[in-house]
Coordinates of C-alpha atoms in Angstrom, one line a residue:
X1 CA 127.9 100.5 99.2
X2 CA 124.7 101.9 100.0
X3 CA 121.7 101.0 97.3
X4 CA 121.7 104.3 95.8
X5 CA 125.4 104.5 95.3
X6 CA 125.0 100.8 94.0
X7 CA 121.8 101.8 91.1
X8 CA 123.7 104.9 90.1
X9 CA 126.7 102.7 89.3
X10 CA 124.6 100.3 87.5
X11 CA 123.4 103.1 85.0
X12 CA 126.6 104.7 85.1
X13 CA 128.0 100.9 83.5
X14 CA 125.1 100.9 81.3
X15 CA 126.0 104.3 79.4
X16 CA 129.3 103.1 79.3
X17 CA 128.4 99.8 77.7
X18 CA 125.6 101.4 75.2
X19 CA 128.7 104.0 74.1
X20 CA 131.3 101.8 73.5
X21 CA 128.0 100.0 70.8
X22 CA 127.9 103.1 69.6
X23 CA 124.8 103.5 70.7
X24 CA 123.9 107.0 71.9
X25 CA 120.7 107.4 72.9
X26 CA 120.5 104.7 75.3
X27 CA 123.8 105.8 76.9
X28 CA 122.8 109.0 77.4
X29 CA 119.4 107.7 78.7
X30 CA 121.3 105.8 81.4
X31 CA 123.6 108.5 82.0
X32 CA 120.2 110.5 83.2
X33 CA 119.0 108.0 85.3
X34 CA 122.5 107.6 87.1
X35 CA 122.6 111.6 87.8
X36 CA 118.7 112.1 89.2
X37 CA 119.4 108.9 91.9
X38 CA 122.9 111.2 92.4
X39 CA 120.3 114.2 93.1
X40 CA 117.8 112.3 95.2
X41 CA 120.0 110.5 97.3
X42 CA 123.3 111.8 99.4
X43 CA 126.0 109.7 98.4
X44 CA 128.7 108.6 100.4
X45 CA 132.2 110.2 100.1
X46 CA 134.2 106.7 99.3
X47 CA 131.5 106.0 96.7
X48 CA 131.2 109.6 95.2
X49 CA 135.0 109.1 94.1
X50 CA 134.6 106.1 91.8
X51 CA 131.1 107.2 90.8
X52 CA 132.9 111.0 89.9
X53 CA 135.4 109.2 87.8
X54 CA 132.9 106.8 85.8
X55 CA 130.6 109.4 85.0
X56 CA 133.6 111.5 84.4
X57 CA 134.7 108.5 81.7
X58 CA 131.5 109.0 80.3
X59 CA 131.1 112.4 79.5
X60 CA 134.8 112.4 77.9
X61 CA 133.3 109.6 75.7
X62 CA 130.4 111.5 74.9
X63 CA 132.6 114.6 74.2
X64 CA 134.4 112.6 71.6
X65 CA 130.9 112.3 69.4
X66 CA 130.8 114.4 66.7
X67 CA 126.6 114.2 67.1
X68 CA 126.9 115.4 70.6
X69 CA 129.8 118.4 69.5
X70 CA 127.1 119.5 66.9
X71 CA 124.5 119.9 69.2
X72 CA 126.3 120.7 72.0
X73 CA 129.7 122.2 71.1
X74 CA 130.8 122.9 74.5
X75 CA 132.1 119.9 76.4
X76 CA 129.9 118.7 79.0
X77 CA 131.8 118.6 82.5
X78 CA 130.3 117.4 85.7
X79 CA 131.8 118.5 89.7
X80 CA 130.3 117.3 93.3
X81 CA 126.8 119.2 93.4
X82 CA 126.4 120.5 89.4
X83 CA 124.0 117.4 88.9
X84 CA 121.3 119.7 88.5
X85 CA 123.8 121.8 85.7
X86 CA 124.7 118.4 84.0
X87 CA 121.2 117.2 83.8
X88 CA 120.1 120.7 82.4
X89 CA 123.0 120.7 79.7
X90 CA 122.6 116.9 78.9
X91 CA 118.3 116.9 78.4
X92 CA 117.9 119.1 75.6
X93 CA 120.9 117.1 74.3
X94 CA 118.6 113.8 74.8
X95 CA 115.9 115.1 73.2
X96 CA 117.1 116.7 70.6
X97 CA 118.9 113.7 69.3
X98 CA 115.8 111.8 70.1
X99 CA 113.9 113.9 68.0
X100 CA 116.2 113.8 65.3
X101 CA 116.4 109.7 65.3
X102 CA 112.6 109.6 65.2
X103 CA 112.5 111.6 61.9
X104 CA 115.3 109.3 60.4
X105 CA 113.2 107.0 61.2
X106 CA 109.6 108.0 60.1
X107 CA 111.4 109.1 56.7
X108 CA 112.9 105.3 56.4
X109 CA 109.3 103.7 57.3
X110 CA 107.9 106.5 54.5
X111 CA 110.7 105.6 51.8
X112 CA 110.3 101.8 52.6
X113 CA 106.5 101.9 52.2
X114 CA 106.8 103.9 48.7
X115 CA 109.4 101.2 47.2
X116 CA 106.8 98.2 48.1
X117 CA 103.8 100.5 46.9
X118 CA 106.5 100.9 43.6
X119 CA 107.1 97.0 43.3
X120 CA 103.6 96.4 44.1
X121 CA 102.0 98.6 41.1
X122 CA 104.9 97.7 38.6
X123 CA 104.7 94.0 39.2
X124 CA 100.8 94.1 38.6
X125 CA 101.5 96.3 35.6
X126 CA 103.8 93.2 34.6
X127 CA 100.9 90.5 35.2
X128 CA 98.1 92.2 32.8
X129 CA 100.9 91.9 30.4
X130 CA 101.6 88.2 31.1
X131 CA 105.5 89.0 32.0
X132 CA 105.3 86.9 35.1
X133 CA 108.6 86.7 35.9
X134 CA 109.2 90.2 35.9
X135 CA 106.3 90.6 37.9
X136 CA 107.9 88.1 40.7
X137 CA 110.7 89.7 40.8
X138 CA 109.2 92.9 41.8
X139 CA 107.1 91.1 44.6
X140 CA 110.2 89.6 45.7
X141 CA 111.3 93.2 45.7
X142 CA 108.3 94.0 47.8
X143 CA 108.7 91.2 50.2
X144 CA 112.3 91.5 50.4
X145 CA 112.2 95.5 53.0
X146 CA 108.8 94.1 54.3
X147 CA 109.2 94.9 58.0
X148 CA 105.6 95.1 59.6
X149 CA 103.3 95.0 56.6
X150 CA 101.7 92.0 56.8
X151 CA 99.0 92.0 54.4
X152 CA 101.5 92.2 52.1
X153 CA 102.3 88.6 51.3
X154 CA 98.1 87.8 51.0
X155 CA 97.7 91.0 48.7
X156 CA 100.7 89.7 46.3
X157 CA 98.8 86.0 46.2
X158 CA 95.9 87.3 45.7
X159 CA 97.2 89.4 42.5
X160 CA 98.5 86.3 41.1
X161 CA 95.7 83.7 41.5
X162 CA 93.2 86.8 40.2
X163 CA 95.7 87.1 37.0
X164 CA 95.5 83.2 36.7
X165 CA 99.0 82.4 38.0
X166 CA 98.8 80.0 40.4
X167 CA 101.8 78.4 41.0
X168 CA 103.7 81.2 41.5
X169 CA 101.3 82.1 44.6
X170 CA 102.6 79.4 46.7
X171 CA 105.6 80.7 47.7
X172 CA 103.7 84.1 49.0
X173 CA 101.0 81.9 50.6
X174 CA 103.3 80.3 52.8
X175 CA 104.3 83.8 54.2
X176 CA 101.0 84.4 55.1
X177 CA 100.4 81.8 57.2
X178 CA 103.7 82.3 59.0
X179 CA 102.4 85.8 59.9
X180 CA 98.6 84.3 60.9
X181 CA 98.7 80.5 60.8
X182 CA 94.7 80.5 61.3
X183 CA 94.1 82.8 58.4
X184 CA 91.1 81.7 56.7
X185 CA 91.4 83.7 53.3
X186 CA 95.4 82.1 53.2
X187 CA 93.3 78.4 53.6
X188 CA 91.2 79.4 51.0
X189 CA 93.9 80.6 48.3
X190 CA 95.9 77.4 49.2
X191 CA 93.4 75.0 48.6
X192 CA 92.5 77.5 45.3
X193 CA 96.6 77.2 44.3
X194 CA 96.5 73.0 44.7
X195 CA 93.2 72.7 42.9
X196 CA 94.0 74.5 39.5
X197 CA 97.1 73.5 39.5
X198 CA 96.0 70.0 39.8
X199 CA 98.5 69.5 42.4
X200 CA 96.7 68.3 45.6
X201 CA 100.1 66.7 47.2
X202 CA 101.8 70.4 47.2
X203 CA 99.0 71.7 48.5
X204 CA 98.8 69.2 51.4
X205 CA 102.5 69.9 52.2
X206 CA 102.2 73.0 52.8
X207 CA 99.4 72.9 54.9
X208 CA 101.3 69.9 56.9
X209 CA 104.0 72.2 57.6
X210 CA 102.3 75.0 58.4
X211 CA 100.9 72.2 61.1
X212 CA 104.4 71.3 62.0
X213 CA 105.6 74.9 62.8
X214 CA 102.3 76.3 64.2
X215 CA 100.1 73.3 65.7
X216 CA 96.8 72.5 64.8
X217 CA 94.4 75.0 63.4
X218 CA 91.3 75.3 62.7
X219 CA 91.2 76.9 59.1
X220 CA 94.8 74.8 58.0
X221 CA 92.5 71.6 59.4
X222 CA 89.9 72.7 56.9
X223 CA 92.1 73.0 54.2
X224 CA 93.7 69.6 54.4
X225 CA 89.5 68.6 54.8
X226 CA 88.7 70.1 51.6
X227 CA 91.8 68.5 49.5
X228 CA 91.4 65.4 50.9
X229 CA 87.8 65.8 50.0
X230 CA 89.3 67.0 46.6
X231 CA 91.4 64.0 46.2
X232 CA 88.4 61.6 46.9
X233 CA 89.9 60.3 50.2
X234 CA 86.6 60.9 52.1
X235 CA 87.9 59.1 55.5
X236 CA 90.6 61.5 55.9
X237 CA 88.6 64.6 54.8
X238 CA 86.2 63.5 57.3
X239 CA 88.5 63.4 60.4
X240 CA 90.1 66.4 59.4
X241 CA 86.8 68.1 59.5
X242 CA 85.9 66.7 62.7
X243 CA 89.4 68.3 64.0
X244 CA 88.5 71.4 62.7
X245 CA 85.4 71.8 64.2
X246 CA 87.0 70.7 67.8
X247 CA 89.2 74.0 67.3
X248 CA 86.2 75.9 66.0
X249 CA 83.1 74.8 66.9
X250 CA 81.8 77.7 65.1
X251 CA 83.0 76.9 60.9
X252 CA 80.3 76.7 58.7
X253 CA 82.4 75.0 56.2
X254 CA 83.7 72.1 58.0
X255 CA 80.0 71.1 59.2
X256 CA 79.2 71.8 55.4
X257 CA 81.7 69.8 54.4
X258 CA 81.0 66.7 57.0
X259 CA 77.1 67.1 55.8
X260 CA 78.3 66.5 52.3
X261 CA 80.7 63.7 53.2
X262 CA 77.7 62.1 55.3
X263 CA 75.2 62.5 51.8
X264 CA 77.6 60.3 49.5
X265 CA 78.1 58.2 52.0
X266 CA 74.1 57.3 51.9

């Protein structure tokens, strides 16, 4: 088997296997590729037979679509030498079902990003009238068709600490520092959330497994630096700083922090 015969079989296996998932676009992609090597390259007799009946198995497959019959309502047939009529009857297909697939898409992204902007304004309408649970609920909403909005878990926190909820901006915090596990704003709500809620020890556990999944960092060092410092244990606030800064040798706060430490220490 020469290599070109071998590369169009490969695609030619390919569509078949994308079909049989049901998945259309990347078998017709493959079926492409497999008829411009047929075009480019001569293929060898022996060869051309199984190739002719593969690709032969494929276009019956794709005949049996009812998205390809609507496009293209005549079935698509392939001989030796009408690559070039295949590829011309089976491109327009392609793109028109690409085209098609992207606007499904853009009107899912569009729907998905009106039902968080919905849970978003309802749950704050919820908070300024102190119905916190329903209010979490709706974020939950939010959170739960998040794909690639990532802001989305720091906005909700921030909504609840500004409305005086604390507590309940834990769970959101966490989030955000699995989408950025250096995020200095997330450090800074976290250490907000253990302070008022006079709850150091959830505080610190959440930056110690933000430590376990992601490794040190410089803002979750700070953090744990700040409610140590918070919790009087100066010794531990202190090395934590110090870590901080070896990731960062650039935070302000941590060589605040250590100049304050070094002042009571006097």
């Amino acid at each position: 088997m020469t290599k070109a015969s071998k590369l169009v079989e490969q695609n030619l296996n390919r569509c078949r296997a994308a079909l049989r998932k049901n998945e259309v676009l990347a078998g017709l992609s493959a079926l492409v590729a497999g008829v411009k090597v047929m075009m480019q390259h001569k293929i060898h007799s022996v060869d051309m037979q199984r190739i002719g009946n593969m690709l032969r198995e494929n276009l019956a497959t794709l005949n049996r679509l009812g998205e390809v019959n609507t496009i293209h309502p005549s079935p698509l047939t392939w001989s030796a030498g009408q690559e070039k009529e295949l590829l011309m009857a089976v491109l327009p297909l392609l793109k028109t079902l690409r085209d098609e697939r992207e606007k499904e898409d853009f009107e899912a992204t569009r729907e998905r990003r009106l039902k968080i902007d919905r849970a978003l304004i309802n749950g704050s309408n919820a908070l300024e009238h102190g119905k916190i649970a329903e209010a979490q609920e709706l974020f939950r909403e939010a959170v739960s068709v998040h794909v690639d909005e990532d802001a989305l878990f720091m906005l909700i926190a921030e909504r609840l600490q500004g409305a005086g909820y604390y507590s309940e901006s834990f769970e959101h915090l966490r989030k955000a520092f699995e989408v950025d596990p250096n995020s200095r704003r997330a450090s800074e709500l976290l250490f907000d959330a253990a302070v008022q809620t006079k709850d150091v020890k959830r505080g610190m556990k959440y930056f110690e497994r933000v430590q376990r999944e992601s490794g040190d960092t410089a803002q979750v060092l700070l953090g744990e630096a700040r409610l140590y410092a918070a919790a009087k244990d100066e010794t531990k606030a202190r090395e934590c700083a110090e870590k901080a800064l070896e990731c960062d040798e650039h935070l302000v706060l941590a060589k605040r922090l250590l100049h304050q430490l070094a002042a009571k220490a006097e």
